[in-house]
Coordinates of C-alpha atoms in Angstrom, one line a residue:
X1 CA -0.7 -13.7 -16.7
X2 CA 2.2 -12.4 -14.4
X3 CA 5.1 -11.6 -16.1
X4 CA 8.3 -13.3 -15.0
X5 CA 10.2 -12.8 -12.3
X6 CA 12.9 -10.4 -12.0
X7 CA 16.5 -11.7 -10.8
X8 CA 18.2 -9.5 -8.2
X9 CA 20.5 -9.2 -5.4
X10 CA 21.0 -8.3 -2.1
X11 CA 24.0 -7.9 -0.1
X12 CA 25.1 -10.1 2.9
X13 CA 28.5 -10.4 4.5
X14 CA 30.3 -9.4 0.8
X15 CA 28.4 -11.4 -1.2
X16 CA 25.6 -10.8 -3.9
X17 CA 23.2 -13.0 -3.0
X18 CA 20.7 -13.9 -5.8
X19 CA 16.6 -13.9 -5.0
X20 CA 13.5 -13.8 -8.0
X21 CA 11.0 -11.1 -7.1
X22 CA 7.5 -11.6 -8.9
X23 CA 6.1 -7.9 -8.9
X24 CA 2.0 -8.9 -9.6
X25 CA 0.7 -6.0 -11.3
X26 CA -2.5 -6.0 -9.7
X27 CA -3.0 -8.4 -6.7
X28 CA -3.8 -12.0 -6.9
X29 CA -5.4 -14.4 -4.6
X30 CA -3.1 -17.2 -3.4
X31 CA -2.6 -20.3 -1.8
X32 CA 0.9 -20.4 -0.4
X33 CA 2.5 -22.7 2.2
X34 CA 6.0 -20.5 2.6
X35 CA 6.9 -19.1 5.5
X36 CA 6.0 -15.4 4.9
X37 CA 2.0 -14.5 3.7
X38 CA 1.2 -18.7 4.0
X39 CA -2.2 -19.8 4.0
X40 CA -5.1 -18.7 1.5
X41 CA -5.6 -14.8 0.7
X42 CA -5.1 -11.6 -1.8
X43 CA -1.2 -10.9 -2.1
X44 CA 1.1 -8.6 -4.2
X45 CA 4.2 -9.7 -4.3
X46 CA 6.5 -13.0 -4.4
X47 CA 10.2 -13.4 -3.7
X48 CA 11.9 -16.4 -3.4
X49 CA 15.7 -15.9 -2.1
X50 CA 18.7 -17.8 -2.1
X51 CA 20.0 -19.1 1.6
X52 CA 22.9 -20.5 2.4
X53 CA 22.4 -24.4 2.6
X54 CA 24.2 -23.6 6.2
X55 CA 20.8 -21.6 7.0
X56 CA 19.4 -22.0 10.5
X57 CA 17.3 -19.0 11.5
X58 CA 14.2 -20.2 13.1
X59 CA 12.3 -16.7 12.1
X60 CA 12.6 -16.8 8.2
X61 CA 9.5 -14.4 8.3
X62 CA 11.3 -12.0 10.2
X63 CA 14.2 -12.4 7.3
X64 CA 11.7 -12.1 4.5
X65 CA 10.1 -9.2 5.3
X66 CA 13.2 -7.3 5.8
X67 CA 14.4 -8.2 2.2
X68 CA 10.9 -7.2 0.7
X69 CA 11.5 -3.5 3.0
X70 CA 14.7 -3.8 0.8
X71 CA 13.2 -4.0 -2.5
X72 CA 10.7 -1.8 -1.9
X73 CA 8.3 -4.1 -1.5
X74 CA 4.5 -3.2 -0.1
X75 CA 1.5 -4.7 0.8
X76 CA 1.0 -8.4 1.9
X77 CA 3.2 -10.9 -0.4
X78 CA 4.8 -14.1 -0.4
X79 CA 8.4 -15.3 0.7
X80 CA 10.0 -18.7 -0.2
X81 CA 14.0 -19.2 0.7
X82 CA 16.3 -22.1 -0.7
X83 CA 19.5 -23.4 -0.9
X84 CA 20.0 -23.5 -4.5
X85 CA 20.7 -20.6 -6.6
X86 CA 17.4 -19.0 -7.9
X87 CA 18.7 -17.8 -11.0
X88 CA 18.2 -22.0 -12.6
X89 CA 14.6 -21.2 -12.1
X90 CA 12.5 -22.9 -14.9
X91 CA 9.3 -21.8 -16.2
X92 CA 6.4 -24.2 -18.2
X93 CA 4.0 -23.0 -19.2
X94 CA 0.2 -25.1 -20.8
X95 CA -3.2 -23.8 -21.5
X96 CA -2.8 -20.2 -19.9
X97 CA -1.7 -21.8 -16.9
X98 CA 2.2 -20.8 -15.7
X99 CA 4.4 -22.4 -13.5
X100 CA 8.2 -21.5 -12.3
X101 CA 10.3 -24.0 -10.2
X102 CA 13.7 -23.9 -8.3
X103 CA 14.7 -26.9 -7.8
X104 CA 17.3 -28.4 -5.2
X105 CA 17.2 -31.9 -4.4
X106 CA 20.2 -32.4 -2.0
X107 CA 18.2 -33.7 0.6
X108 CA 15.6 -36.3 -1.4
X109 CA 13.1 -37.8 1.0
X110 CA 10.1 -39.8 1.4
X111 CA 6.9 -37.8 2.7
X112 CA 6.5 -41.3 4.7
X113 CA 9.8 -42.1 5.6
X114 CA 10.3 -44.4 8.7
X115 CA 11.4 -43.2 12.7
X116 CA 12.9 -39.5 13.6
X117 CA 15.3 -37.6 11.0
X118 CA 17.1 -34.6 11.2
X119 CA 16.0 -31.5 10.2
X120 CA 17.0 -31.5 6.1
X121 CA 18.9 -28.5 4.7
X122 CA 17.6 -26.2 2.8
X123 CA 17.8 -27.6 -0.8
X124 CA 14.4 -27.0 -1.2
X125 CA 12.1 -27.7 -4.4
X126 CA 9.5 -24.1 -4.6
X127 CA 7.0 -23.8 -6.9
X128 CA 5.2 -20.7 -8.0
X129 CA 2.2 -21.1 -10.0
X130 CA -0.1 -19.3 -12.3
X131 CA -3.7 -20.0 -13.1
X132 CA -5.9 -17.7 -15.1
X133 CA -9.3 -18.2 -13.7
X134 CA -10.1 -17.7 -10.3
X135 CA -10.3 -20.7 -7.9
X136 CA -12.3 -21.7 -5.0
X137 CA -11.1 -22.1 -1.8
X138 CA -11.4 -25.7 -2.3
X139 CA -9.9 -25.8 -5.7
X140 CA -6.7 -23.7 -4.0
X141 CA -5.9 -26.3 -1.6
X142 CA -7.0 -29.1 -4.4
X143 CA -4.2 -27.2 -6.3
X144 CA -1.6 -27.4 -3.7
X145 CA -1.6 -31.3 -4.0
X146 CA -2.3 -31.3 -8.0
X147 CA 1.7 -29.5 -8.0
X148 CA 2.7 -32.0 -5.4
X149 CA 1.8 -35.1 -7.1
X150 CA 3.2 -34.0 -9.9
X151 CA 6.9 -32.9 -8.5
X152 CA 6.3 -36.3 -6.8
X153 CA 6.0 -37.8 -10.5
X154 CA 8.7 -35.6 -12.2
X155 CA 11.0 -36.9 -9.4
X156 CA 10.2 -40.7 -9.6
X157 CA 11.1 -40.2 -13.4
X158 CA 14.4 -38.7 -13.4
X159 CA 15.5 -41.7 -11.1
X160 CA 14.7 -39.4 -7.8
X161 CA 13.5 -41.6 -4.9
X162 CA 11.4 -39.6 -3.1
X163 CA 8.6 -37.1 -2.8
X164 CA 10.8 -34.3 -2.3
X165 CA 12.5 -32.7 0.3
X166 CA 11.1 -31.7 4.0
X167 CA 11.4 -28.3 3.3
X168 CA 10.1 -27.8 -0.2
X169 CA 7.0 -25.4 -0.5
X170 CA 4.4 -24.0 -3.0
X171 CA 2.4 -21.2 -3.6
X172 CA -0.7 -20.8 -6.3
X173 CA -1.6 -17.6 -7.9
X174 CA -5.0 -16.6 -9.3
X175 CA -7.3 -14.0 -10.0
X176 CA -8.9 -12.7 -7.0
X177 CA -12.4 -12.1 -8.7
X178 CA -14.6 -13.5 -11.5
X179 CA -16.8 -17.1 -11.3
X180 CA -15.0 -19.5 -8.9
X181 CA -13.8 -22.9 -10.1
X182 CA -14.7 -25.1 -8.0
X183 CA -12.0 -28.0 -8.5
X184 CA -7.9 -28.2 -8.9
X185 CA -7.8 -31.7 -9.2
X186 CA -5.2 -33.1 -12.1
X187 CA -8.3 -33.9 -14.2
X188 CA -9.7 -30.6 -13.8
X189 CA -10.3 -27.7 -16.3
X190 CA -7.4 -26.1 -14.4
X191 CA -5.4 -28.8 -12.4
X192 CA -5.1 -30.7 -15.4
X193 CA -2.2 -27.9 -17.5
X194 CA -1.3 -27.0 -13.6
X195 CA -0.1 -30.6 -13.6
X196 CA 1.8 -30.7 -16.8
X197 CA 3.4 -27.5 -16.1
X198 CA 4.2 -28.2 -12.8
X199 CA 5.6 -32.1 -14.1
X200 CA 7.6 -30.2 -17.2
X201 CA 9.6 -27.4 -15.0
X202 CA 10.4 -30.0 -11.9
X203 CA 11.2 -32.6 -14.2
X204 CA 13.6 -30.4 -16.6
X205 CA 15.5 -28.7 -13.0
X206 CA 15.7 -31.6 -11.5
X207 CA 18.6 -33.5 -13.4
X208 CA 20.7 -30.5 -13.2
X209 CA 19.7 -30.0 -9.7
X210 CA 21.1 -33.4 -8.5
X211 CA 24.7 -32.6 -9.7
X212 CA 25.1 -29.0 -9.5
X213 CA 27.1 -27.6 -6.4
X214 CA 24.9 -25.4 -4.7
X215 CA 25.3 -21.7 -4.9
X216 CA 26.0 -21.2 -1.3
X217 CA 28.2 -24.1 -1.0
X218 CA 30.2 -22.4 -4.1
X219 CA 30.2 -18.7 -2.3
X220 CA 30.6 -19.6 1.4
X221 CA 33.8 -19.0 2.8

């Protein structure tokens, strides 16, 4: 199992500004939807960085990979950015199965929600997960909606009425050889604790989450 994160800094304009690096000690497949090292293959390395909720950059790849060349970073990984301060990350963990969440829910809304909106800020619920057995390709993306069904569920239990937020993202970590599993639904060998976990970390940050001022609304000047 990957050990949990590490909580660092970088600097920009004066301030310390907080990120979790997840520094896999051998690398994993993954599933991820973030904007840096998305889509299905092996990677080394997570981060997932605090943004002002002001943030408007329209190459967060770009950004990413320059703070990984700041930590040192190497090798394909994954980068996530939100607006909440990534030091409230929880961790659940059920049956071997891991999962860490940030979660910022300033910007609740329905997957299906009605006409043309604005582009949300950057509250952001992300979701790292562990799973000890190697999964399909299938089972990956089977995974990706396993943890989203059950934020969705965490959510409609602490009195949140939505799916999430429009910018929230998740990525799914696994070993990269053995037998494949061929299924990552909630009633799965696997999806089944990935649901749990993922339901017990979203729905323990999320009541904090709804009243806390975020971090960059606290440091902005």
């Amino acid at each position: 199992m990957p050990s949990a994160p590490t909580l660092a800094a970088r600097s920009e304009e004066g301030l310390d500004v907080p990120l979790l690096v997840w520094r896999l000690s051998r690398p994993r497949l993954a599933i991820s939807s973030a904007p840096l090292g998305g889509g299905i293959g092996v990677r080394e390395w997570v981060v997932n960085a605090t943004v002002p909720i002001s943030y408007r950059r329209d190459d967060p790849d770009v950004h990413l990979t320059g703070l990984a060349d700041q930590l040192g970073l190497r090798g394909p990984g994954v980068g996530l950015l939100t607006g909440v301060d990534v030091a409230r990350v929880v961790d659940a963990t059920d049956t071997g199965v891991r999962v860490w969440a940030t979660v910022g829910l300033g910007s609740p809304t329905w997957a299906a929600a009605a006409g043309e909106e604005a582009p949300a800020r950057v509250g952001t619920v992300n979701i790292v997960a562990w799973v000890p057995a190697r999964l399909s390709e299938a089972a990956l993306v089977n995974a990706v909606a396993t943890v989203t069904e059950a934020k969705s569920q965490a959510l409609w239990e602490i009195g949140v009425e939505a799916t999430g937020t429009a910018t929230d993202a998740v990525t799914v970590l696994c070993p990269s050889d053995g037998p494949a599993e061929p299924y990552g639904g909630p009633r799965s060998r696997w999806g089944a604790p990935l649901a749990r976990a993922a339901h017990h970390a979203v729905r323990a940050g999320g009541p904090d989450s709804r009243t806390e001022v975020p971090w960059s609304v606290r440091h902005e000047r």
